[in-house]
PDB file of C-alpha atoms in Angstrom:
ATOM      1  CA  MET Y1397      31.522  -0.791 -20.372  1.00  0.00           C
ATOM      2  CA  LYS Y1398      32.196  -4.390 -19.388  1.00  0.00           C
ATOM      3  CA  THR Y1399      31.789  -7.156 -21.861  1.00  0.00           C
ATOM      4  CA  THR Y1400      30.088 -10.398 -20.932  1.00  0.00           C
ATOM      5  CA  SER Y1401      33.431 -12.179 -20.702  1.00  0.00           C
ATOM      6  CA  GLN Y1402      34.718  -9.543 -18.264  1.00  0.00           C
ATOM      7  CA  GLU Y1403      31.630  -9.937 -16.097  1.00  0.00           C
ATOM      8  CA  GLN Y1404      31.969 -13.717 -16.157  1.00  0.00           C
ATOM      9  CA  ARG Y1405      35.625 -13.478 -15.178  1.00  0.00           C
ATOM     10  CA  ILE Y1406      34.691 -11.468 -12.089  1.00  0.00           C
ATOM     11  CA  VAL Y1407      32.112 -13.954 -10.837  1.00  0.00           C
ATOM     12  CA  THR Y1408      33.768 -17.270 -11.646  1.00  0.00           C
ATOM     13  CA  THR Y1409      36.154 -19.259  -9.540  1.00  0.00           C
ATOM     14  CA  SER Y1410      39.312 -20.919 -10.798  1.00  0.00           C
ATOM     15  CA  ASN Y1411      37.417 -24.051 -11.828  1.00  0.00           C
ATOM     16  CA  GLY Y1412      34.884 -22.025 -13.820  1.00  0.00           C
ATOM     17  CA  SER Y1413      31.844 -22.582 -11.589  1.00  0.00           C
ATOM     18  CA  LEU Y1414      29.736 -19.657 -10.480  1.00  0.00           C
ATOM     19  CA  SER Y1415      30.751 -18.266  -7.137  1.00  0.00           C
ATOM     20  CA  GLN Y1416      28.531 -18.626  -4.093  1.00  0.00           C
ATOM     21  CA  SER Y1417      27.550 -14.952  -4.210  1.00  0.00           C
ATOM     22  CA  ARG Y1418      26.107 -15.307  -7.710  1.00  0.00           C
ATOM     23  CA  ARG Y1419      23.926 -18.225  -6.610  1.00  0.00           C
ATOM     24  CA  TRP Y1420      22.234 -15.882  -4.132  1.00  0.00           C
ATOM     25  CA  LEU Y1421      21.596 -13.228  -6.748  1.00  0.00           C
ATOM     26  CA  PRO Y1422      18.449 -14.600  -8.512  1.00  0.00           C
ATOM     27  CA  PRO Y1423      16.421 -15.125  -5.313  1.00  0.00           C
ATOM     28  CA  ILE Y1424      17.600 -11.813  -3.920  1.00  0.00           C
ATOM     29  CA  LEU Y1425      16.629  -9.949  -7.081  1.00  0.00           C
ATOM     30  CA  LEU Y1426      13.260 -11.720  -7.082  1.00  0.00           C
ATOM     31  CA  ALA Y1427      12.677 -10.577  -3.507  1.00  0.00           C
ATOM     32  CA  ALA Y1428      13.647  -7.043  -4.477  1.00  0.00           C
ATOM     33  CA  GLY Y1429      11.213  -7.126  -7.392  1.00  0.00           C
ATOM     34  CA  VAL Y1430       8.432  -8.317  -5.123  1.00  0.00           C
ATOM     35  CA  LEU Y1431       9.139  -5.498  -2.677  1.00  0.00           C
ATOM     36  CA  VAL Y1432       8.911  -2.932  -5.447  1.00  0.00           C
ATOM     37  CA  ALA Y1433       5.759  -4.454  -6.964  1.00  0.00           C
ATOM     38  CA  LEU Y1434       3.790  -4.940  -3.724  1.00  0.00           C
ATOM     39  CA  PRO Y1435       2.350  -1.421  -3.594  1.00  0.00           C
ATOM     40  CA  LEU Y1436       1.017  -1.911  -7.107  1.00  0.00           C
ATOM     41  CA  VAL Y1437      -0.967  -5.065  -6.378  1.00  0.00           C
ATOM     42  CA  ASN Y1438      -1.962  -5.008  -2.731  1.00  0.00           C
ATOM     43  CA  GLY Y1439      -4.924  -2.693  -3.075  1.00  0.00           C
ATOM     44  CA  THR Y1440      -3.381   0.459  -1.639  1.00  0.00           C
ATOM     45  CA  ALA Y1441      -4.195   2.630  -4.628  1.00  0.00           C
ATOM     46  CA  VAL Y1442      -7.148   4.946  -4.127  1.00  0.00           C
ATOM     47  CA  ALA Y1443     -10.194   4.109  -6.235  1.00  0.00           C
ATOM     48  CA  ALA Y1444     -10.887   6.078  -9.418  1.00  0.00           C
ATOM     49  CA  GLY Y1445      -7.274   7.075  -9.960  1.00  0.00           C
ATOM     50  CA  GLY Y1446      -6.947   9.217  -6.851  1.00  0.00           C
ATOM     51  CA  ASN Y1447      -3.637  10.148  -5.295  1.00  0.00           C
ATOM     52  CA  ASP Y1448      -2.500   7.655  -2.656  1.00  0.00           C
ATOM     53  CA  ALA Y1449       0.452   9.639  -1.348  1.00  0.00           C
ATOM     54  CA  CYS Y1450       1.310   7.085   1.314  1.00  0.00           C
ATOM     55  CA  ALA Y1451       1.499   4.191  -1.161  1.00  0.00           C
ATOM     56  CA  GLN Y1452       3.476   6.304  -3.631  1.00  0.00           C
ATOM     57  CA  THR Y1453       5.929   7.300  -0.912  1.00  0.00           C
ATOM     58  CA  THR Y1454       6.241   3.707   0.271  1.00  0.00           C
ATOM     59  CA  LYS Y1455       6.931   2.544  -3.275  1.00  0.00           C
ATOM     60  CA  ALA Y1456       9.520   5.263  -3.942  1.00  0.00           C
ATOM     61  CA  VAL Y1457      11.348   4.742  -0.654  1.00  0.00           C
ATOM     62  CA  THR Y1458      11.387   0.965  -1.176  1.00  0.00           C
ATOM     63  CA  ARG Y1459      12.811   1.387  -4.671  1.00  0.00           C
ATOM     64  CA  ALA Y1460      15.499   3.705  -3.303  1.00  0.00           C
ATOM     65  CA  CYS Y1461      16.341   1.248  -0.527  1.00  0.00           C
ATOM     66  CA  VAL Y1462      16.646  -1.672  -2.962  1.00  0.00           C
ATOM     67  CA  ALA Y1463      18.701   0.428  -5.383  1.00  0.00           C
ATOM     68  CA  GLY Y1464      21.042   1.408  -2.554  1.00  0.00           C
ATOM     69  CA  ALA Y1465      21.445  -2.220  -1.512  1.00  0.00           C
ATOM     70  CA  ARG Y1466      22.202  -3.273  -5.087  1.00  0.00           C
ATOM     71  CA  SER Y1467      24.673  -0.408  -5.447  1.00  0.00           C
ATOM     72  CA  ASP Y1468      26.464  -1.416  -2.250  1.00  0.00           C
ATOM     73  CA  TYR Y1469      26.586  -5.009  -3.530  1.00  0.00           C
ATOM     74  CA  ALA Y1470      28.058  -3.945  -6.875  1.00  0.00           C
ATOM     75  CA  LEU Y1471      30.724  -1.865  -5.129  1.00  0.00           C
ATOM     76  CA  ALA Y1472      31.562  -4.741  -2.799  1.00  0.00           C
ATOM     77  CA  LEU Y1473      31.953  -7.107  -5.768  1.00  0.00           C
ATOM     78  CA  ALA Y1474      34.239  -4.579  -7.439  1.00  0.00           C
ATOM     79  CA  LYS Y1475      36.427  -4.535  -4.343  1.00  0.00           C
ATOM     80  CA  CYS Y1476      36.384  -8.347  -4.233  1.00  0.00           C
ATOM     81  CA  ALA Y1477      37.476  -8.553  -7.868  1.00  0.00           C
ATOM     82  CA  ASN Y1478      40.606  -6.636  -6.945  1.00  0.00           C
ATOM     83  CA  LEU Y1479      41.741  -9.284  -4.441  1.00  0.00           C
ATOM     84  CA  ALA Y1480      44.541 -11.453  -5.800  1.00  0.00           C
ATOM     85  CA  ASP Y1481      44.019 -14.350  -3.389  1.00  0.00           C
ATOM     86  CA  LEU Y1482      41.246 -16.622  -4.696  1.00  0.00           C
ATOM     87  CA  ALA Y1483      40.099 -17.754  -1.245  1.00  0.00           C
ATOM     88  CA  ALA Y1484      39.944 -14.165  -0.016  1.00  0.00           C
ATOM     89  CA  ARG Y1485      38.025 -13.144  -3.142  1.00  0.00           C
ATOM     90  CA  LYS Y1486      35.499 -15.932  -2.651  1.00  0.00           C
ATOM     91  CA  ALA Y1487      35.055 -15.029   1.025  1.00  0.00           C
ATOM     92  CA  CYS Y1488      34.628 -11.396   0.025  1.00  0.00           C
ATOM     93  CA  GLU Y1489      31.949 -12.299  -2.550  1.00  0.00           C
ATOM     94  CA  GLU Y1490      30.119 -14.452  -0.013  1.00  0.00           C
ATOM     95  CA  GLN Y1491      30.184 -11.605   2.500  1.00  0.00           C
ATOM     96  CA  ALA Y1492      28.899  -9.211  -0.170  1.00  0.00           C
ATOM     97  CA  ALA Y1493      25.983 -11.567  -0.878  1.00  0.00           C
ATOM     98  CA  ALA Y1494      25.210 -11.902   2.835  1.00  0.00           C
ATOM     99  CA  ASP Y1495      25.323  -8.119   3.244  1.00  0.00           C
ATOM    100  CA  LEU Y1496      22.977  -7.693   0.271  1.00  0.00           C
ATOM    101  CA  LYS Y1497      20.548 -10.186   1.766  1.00  0.00           C
ATOM    102  CA  ASP Y1498      20.618  -8.294   5.083  1.00  0.00           C
ATOM    103  CA  GLU Y1499      20.101  -4.931   3.386  1.00  0.00           C
ATOM    104  CA  LEU Y1500      17.162  -6.260   1.364  1.00  0.00           C
ATOM    105  CA  GLU Y1501      15.629  -7.664   4.542  1.00  0.00           C
ATOM    106  CA  THR Y1502      15.962  -4.199   6.064  1.00  0.00           C
ATOM    107  CA  CYS Y1503      14.195  -2.770   3.001  1.00  0.00           C
ATOM    108  CA  LYS Y1504      11.386  -5.285   3.494  1.00  0.00           C
ATOM    109  CA  ASP Y1505      11.097  -4.394   7.184  1.00  0.00           C
ATOM    110  CA  GLN Y1506      10.912  -0.692   6.301  1.00  0.00           C
ATOM    111  CA  PHE Y1507       8.276  -1.455   3.653  1.00  0.00           C
ATOM    112  CA  ASP Y1508       6.188  -3.375   6.198  1.00  0.00           C
ATOM    113  CA  ALA Y1509       6.486  -0.536   8.726  1.00  0.00           C
ATOM    114  CA  ARG Y1510       5.418   2.011   6.119  1.00  0.00           C
ATOM    115  CA  GLN Y1511       2.467  -0.158   5.103  1.00  0.00           C
ATOM    116  CA  THR Y1512       1.385  -0.292   8.748  1.00  0.00           C
ATOM    117  CA  ALA Y1513       1.734   3.478   9.036  1.00  0.00           C
ATOM    118  CA  CYS Y1514      -0.271   3.960   5.837  1.00  0.00           C
ATOM    119  CA  GLY Y1515      -3.028   1.803   7.296  1.00  0.00           C
ATOM    120  CA  ARG Y1516      -3.152   4.017  10.377  1.00  0.00           C
ATOM    121  CA  LEU Y1517      -2.654   7.414   8.736  1.00  0.00           C
ATOM    122  CA  GLY Y1518      -4.587   6.919   5.509  1.00  0.00           C
ATOM    123  CA  SER Y1519      -3.628   7.727   1.953  1.00  0.00           C
ATOM    124  CA  ALA Y1520      -3.693  11.522   2.022  1.00  0.00           C
ATOM    125  CA  PRO Y1521      -0.469  13.527   1.934  1.00  0.00           C
ATOM    126  CA  THR Y1522       0.810  14.519   5.370  1.00  0.00           C
ATOM    127  CA  THR Y1523       2.985  17.371   6.523  1.00  0.00           C
ATOM    128  CA  PRO Y1524       5.592  16.147   9.003  1.00  0.00           C
TER     129      PRO Y1524
END
């Protein structure tokens, strides 16, 4: 398990400031949290505790999409940490952050499409 100092070493540049990719992280994680929470607060749950299969599926798929994006980001940062050249490492971290942003946008687009489908198909379970 990494210690805090090991994590800091991975994400800091030679002058000790946080790398560009870490500056993107808080807003990206906030967006991911919003995507996961939307099905809980947007009124898609069936009244009286019923089963809204479409909303549950949308929520689960969105969580999986966000988790996959975060996993890809973590792996990319691990690869970046192994680069000896500081400029290459920084470029790698910036690309990892950009890729994460793109993947989370894709998750949001998929969420929106599923919400639209739920509106058309209803909340009952469906057999494909």
